GROMACS .gro file of C-alpha atoms in nm:
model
  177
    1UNK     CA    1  -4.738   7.852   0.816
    2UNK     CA    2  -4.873   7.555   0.955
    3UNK     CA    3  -4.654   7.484   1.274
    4UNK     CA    4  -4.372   7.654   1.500
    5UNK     CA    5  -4.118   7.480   1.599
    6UNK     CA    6  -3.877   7.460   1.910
    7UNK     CA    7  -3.478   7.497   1.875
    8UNK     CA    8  -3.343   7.121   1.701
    9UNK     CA    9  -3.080   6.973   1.581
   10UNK     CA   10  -3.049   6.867   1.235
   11UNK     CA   11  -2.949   6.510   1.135
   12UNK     CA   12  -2.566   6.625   1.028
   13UNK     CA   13  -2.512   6.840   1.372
   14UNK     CA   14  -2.626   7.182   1.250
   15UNK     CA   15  -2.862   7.364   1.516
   16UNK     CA   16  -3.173   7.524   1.391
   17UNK     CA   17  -3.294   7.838   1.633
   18UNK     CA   18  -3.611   7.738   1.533
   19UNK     CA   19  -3.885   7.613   1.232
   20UNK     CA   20  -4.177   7.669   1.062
   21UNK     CA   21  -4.363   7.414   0.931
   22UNK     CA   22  -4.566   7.539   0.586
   23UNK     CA   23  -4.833   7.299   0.443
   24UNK     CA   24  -4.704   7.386   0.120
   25UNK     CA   25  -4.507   7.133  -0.075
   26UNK     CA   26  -4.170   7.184  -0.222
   27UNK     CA   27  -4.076   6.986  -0.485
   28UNK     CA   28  -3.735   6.833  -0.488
   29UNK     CA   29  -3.495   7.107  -0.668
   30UNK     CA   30  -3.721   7.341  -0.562
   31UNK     CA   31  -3.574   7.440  -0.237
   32UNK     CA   32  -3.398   7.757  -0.183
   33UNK     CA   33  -3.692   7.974  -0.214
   34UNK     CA   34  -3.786   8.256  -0.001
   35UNK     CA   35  -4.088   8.225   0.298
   36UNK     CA   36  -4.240   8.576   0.251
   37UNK     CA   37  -4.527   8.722   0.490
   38UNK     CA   38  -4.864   8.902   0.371
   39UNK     CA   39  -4.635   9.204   0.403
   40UNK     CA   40  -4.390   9.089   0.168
   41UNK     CA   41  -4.124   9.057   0.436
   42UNK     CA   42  -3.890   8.706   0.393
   43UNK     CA   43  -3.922   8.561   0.721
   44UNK     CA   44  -3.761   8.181   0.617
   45UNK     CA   45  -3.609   8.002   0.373
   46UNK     CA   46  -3.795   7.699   0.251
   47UNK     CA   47  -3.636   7.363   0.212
   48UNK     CA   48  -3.701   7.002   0.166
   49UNK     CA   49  -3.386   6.856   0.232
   50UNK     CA   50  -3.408   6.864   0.622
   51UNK     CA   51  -3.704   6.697   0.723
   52UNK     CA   52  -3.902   6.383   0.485
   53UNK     CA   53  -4.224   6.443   0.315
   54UNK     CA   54  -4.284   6.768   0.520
   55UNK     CA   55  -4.152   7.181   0.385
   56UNK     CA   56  -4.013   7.391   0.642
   57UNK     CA   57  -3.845   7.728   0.656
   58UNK     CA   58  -3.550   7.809   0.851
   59UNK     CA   59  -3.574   8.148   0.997
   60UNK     CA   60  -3.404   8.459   0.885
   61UNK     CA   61  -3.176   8.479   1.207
   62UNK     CA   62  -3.031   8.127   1.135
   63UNK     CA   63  -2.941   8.183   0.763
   64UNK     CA   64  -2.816   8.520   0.884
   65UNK     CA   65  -2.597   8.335   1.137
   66UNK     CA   66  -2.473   8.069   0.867
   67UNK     CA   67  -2.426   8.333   0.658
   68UNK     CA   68  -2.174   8.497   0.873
   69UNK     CA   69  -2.025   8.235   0.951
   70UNK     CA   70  -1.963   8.151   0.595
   71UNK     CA   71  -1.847   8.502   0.511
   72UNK     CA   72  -1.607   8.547   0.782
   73UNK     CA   73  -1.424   8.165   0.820
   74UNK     CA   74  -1.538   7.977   0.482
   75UNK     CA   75  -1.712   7.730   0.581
   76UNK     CA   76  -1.912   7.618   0.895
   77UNK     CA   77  -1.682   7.561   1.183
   78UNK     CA   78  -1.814   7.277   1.470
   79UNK     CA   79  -1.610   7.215   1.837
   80UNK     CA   80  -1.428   6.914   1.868
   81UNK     CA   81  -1.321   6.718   2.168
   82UNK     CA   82  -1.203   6.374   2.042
   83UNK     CA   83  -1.451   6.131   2.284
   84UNK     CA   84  -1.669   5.864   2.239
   85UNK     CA   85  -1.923   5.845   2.535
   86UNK     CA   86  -2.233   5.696   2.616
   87UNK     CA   87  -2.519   5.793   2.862
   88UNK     CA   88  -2.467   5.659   3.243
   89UNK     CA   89  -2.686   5.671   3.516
   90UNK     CA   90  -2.504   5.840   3.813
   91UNK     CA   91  -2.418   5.674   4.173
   92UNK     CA   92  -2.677   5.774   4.447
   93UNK     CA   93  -2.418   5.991   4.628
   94UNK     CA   94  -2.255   6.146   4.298
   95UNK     CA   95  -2.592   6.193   4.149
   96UNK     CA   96  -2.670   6.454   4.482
   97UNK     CA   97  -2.323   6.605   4.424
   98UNK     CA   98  -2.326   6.675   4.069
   99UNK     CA   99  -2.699   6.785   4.096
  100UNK     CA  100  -2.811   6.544   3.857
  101UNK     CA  101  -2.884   6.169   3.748
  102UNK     CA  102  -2.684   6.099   3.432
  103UNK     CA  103  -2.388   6.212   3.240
  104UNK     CA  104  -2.165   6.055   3.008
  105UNK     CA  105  -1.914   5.834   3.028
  106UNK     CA  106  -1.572   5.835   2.830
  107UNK     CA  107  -1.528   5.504   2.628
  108UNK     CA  108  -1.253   5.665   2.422
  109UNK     CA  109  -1.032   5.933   2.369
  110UNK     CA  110  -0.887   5.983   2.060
  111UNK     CA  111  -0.459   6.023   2.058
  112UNK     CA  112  -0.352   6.397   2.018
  113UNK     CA  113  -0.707   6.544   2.044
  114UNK     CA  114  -0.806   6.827   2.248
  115UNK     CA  115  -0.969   6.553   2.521
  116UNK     CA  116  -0.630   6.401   2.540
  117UNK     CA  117  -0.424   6.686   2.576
  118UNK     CA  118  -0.674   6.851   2.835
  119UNK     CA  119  -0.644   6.576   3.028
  120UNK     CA  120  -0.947   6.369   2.993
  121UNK     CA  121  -0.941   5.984   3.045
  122UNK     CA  122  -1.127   5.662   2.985
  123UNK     CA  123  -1.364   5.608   3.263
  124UNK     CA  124  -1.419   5.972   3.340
  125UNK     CA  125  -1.787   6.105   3.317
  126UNK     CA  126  -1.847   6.415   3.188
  127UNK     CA  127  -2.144   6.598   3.428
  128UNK     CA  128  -2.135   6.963   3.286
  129UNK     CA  129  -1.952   7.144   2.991
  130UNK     CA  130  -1.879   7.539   3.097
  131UNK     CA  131  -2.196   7.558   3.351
  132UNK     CA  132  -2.452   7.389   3.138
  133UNK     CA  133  -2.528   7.070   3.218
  134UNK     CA  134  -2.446   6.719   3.035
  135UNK     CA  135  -2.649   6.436   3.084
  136UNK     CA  136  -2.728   6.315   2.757
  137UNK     CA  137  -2.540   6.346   2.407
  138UNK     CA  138  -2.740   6.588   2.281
  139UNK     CA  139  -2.633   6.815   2.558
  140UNK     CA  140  -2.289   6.725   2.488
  141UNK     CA  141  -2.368   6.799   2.103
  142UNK     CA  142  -2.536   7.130   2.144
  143UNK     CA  143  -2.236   7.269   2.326
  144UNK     CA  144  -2.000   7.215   2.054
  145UNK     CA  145  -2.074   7.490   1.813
  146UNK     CA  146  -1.866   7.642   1.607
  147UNK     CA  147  -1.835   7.920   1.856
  148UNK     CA  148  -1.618   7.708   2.104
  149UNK     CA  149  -1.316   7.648   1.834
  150UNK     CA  150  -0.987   7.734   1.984
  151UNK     CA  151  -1.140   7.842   2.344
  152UNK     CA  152  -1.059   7.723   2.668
  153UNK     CA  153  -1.382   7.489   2.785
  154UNK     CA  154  -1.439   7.405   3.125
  155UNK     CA  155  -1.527   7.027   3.183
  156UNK     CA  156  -1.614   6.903   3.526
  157UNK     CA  157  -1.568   6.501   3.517
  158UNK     CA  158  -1.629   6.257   3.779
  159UNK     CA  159  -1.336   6.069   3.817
  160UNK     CA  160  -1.270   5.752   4.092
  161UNK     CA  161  -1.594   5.851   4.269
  162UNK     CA  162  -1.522   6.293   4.284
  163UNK     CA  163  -1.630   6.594   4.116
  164UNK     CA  164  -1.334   6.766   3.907
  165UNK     CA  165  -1.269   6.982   3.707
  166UNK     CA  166  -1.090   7.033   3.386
  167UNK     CA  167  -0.983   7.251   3.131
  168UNK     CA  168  -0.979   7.165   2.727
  169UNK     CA  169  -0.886   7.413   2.444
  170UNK     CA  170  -1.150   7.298   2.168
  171UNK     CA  171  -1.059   7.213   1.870
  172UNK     CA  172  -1.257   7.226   1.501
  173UNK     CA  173  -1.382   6.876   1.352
  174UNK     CA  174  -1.461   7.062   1.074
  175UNK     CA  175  -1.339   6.921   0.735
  176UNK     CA  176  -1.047   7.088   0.607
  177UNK     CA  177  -0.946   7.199   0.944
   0.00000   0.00000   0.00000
């Protein structure tokens, strides 16, 4: 093992708890294989596919995880709300309020999507998802695990210059949903 890495997001939306980094190269078709300690104990699963021109492992916990999720639903479920946004820098007087200097602003909502029937509308920016905060996509992205199908979300929004909040049942933007 040559690195440790933080908690990421792959390119396709999947989130990785964590990586290690091996300096030993796996040939395409050769992913798949095991990471195993001096002990003998598997502690990742090595792949190519995920990064270019560098082998890392994915960690027992997050195969476990996929694994489950697999098992129990068939495939890997991911929330959906039905928005386009982009990034916004927050008014002076918001920005105090919502405890924070960007969010993201709705630029569309799709017709008969959970954003849509939750009452979400163009123009309203999205500060915090539950209690976490969204000021960036990514935020917005890490929230919508597959975890958060079919629940009730809470969305606080900044609409016409005031905090409010609303409530969204997610729904699953996975295929074959």
């Amino acid at each position: 093992v040559s690195a440790l890495g933080k908690t990421w997001r792959t390119r396709a939306g999947g989130q990785i708890d964590r990586y290690l980094q091996t300096d030993v190269v796996t040939y395409p078709g050769f992913s798949g294989g095991p990471l195993v300690d001096a002990s003998g104990n598997i502690v990742g699963l090595n792949t190519s596919a995920l990064t270019r021109g560098v082998t890392v492992s994915i960690p027992v916990p997050t195969v476990a995880s996929v694994t489950e999720t697999l098992v129990t639903h068939g495939r890997v479920r991911r929330g959906h709300l039905g928005i386009g946004a982009q990034v916004v820098r927050l008014p002076d007087g918001i920005e105090k309020d919502a405890g924070q200097e960007s969010g993201l602003i709705i630029v569309s909502v799709e017709s008969k999507s959970p954003a849509e029937t939750g009452g979400i509308m163009l123009g309203d920016t999205v500060v915090a998802f539950n209690d976490t905060s969204i000021r960036h996509m990514d935020d917005l992205l890490a929230e919508l695990t597959g975890d958060t199908v079919g629940q009730i979300v809470k969305l606080r929004v900044i609409r016409g210059g005031e905090l409010k909040e609303l409530t969204v049942t997610m729904g699953d933007r996975s295929p074959e949903a």
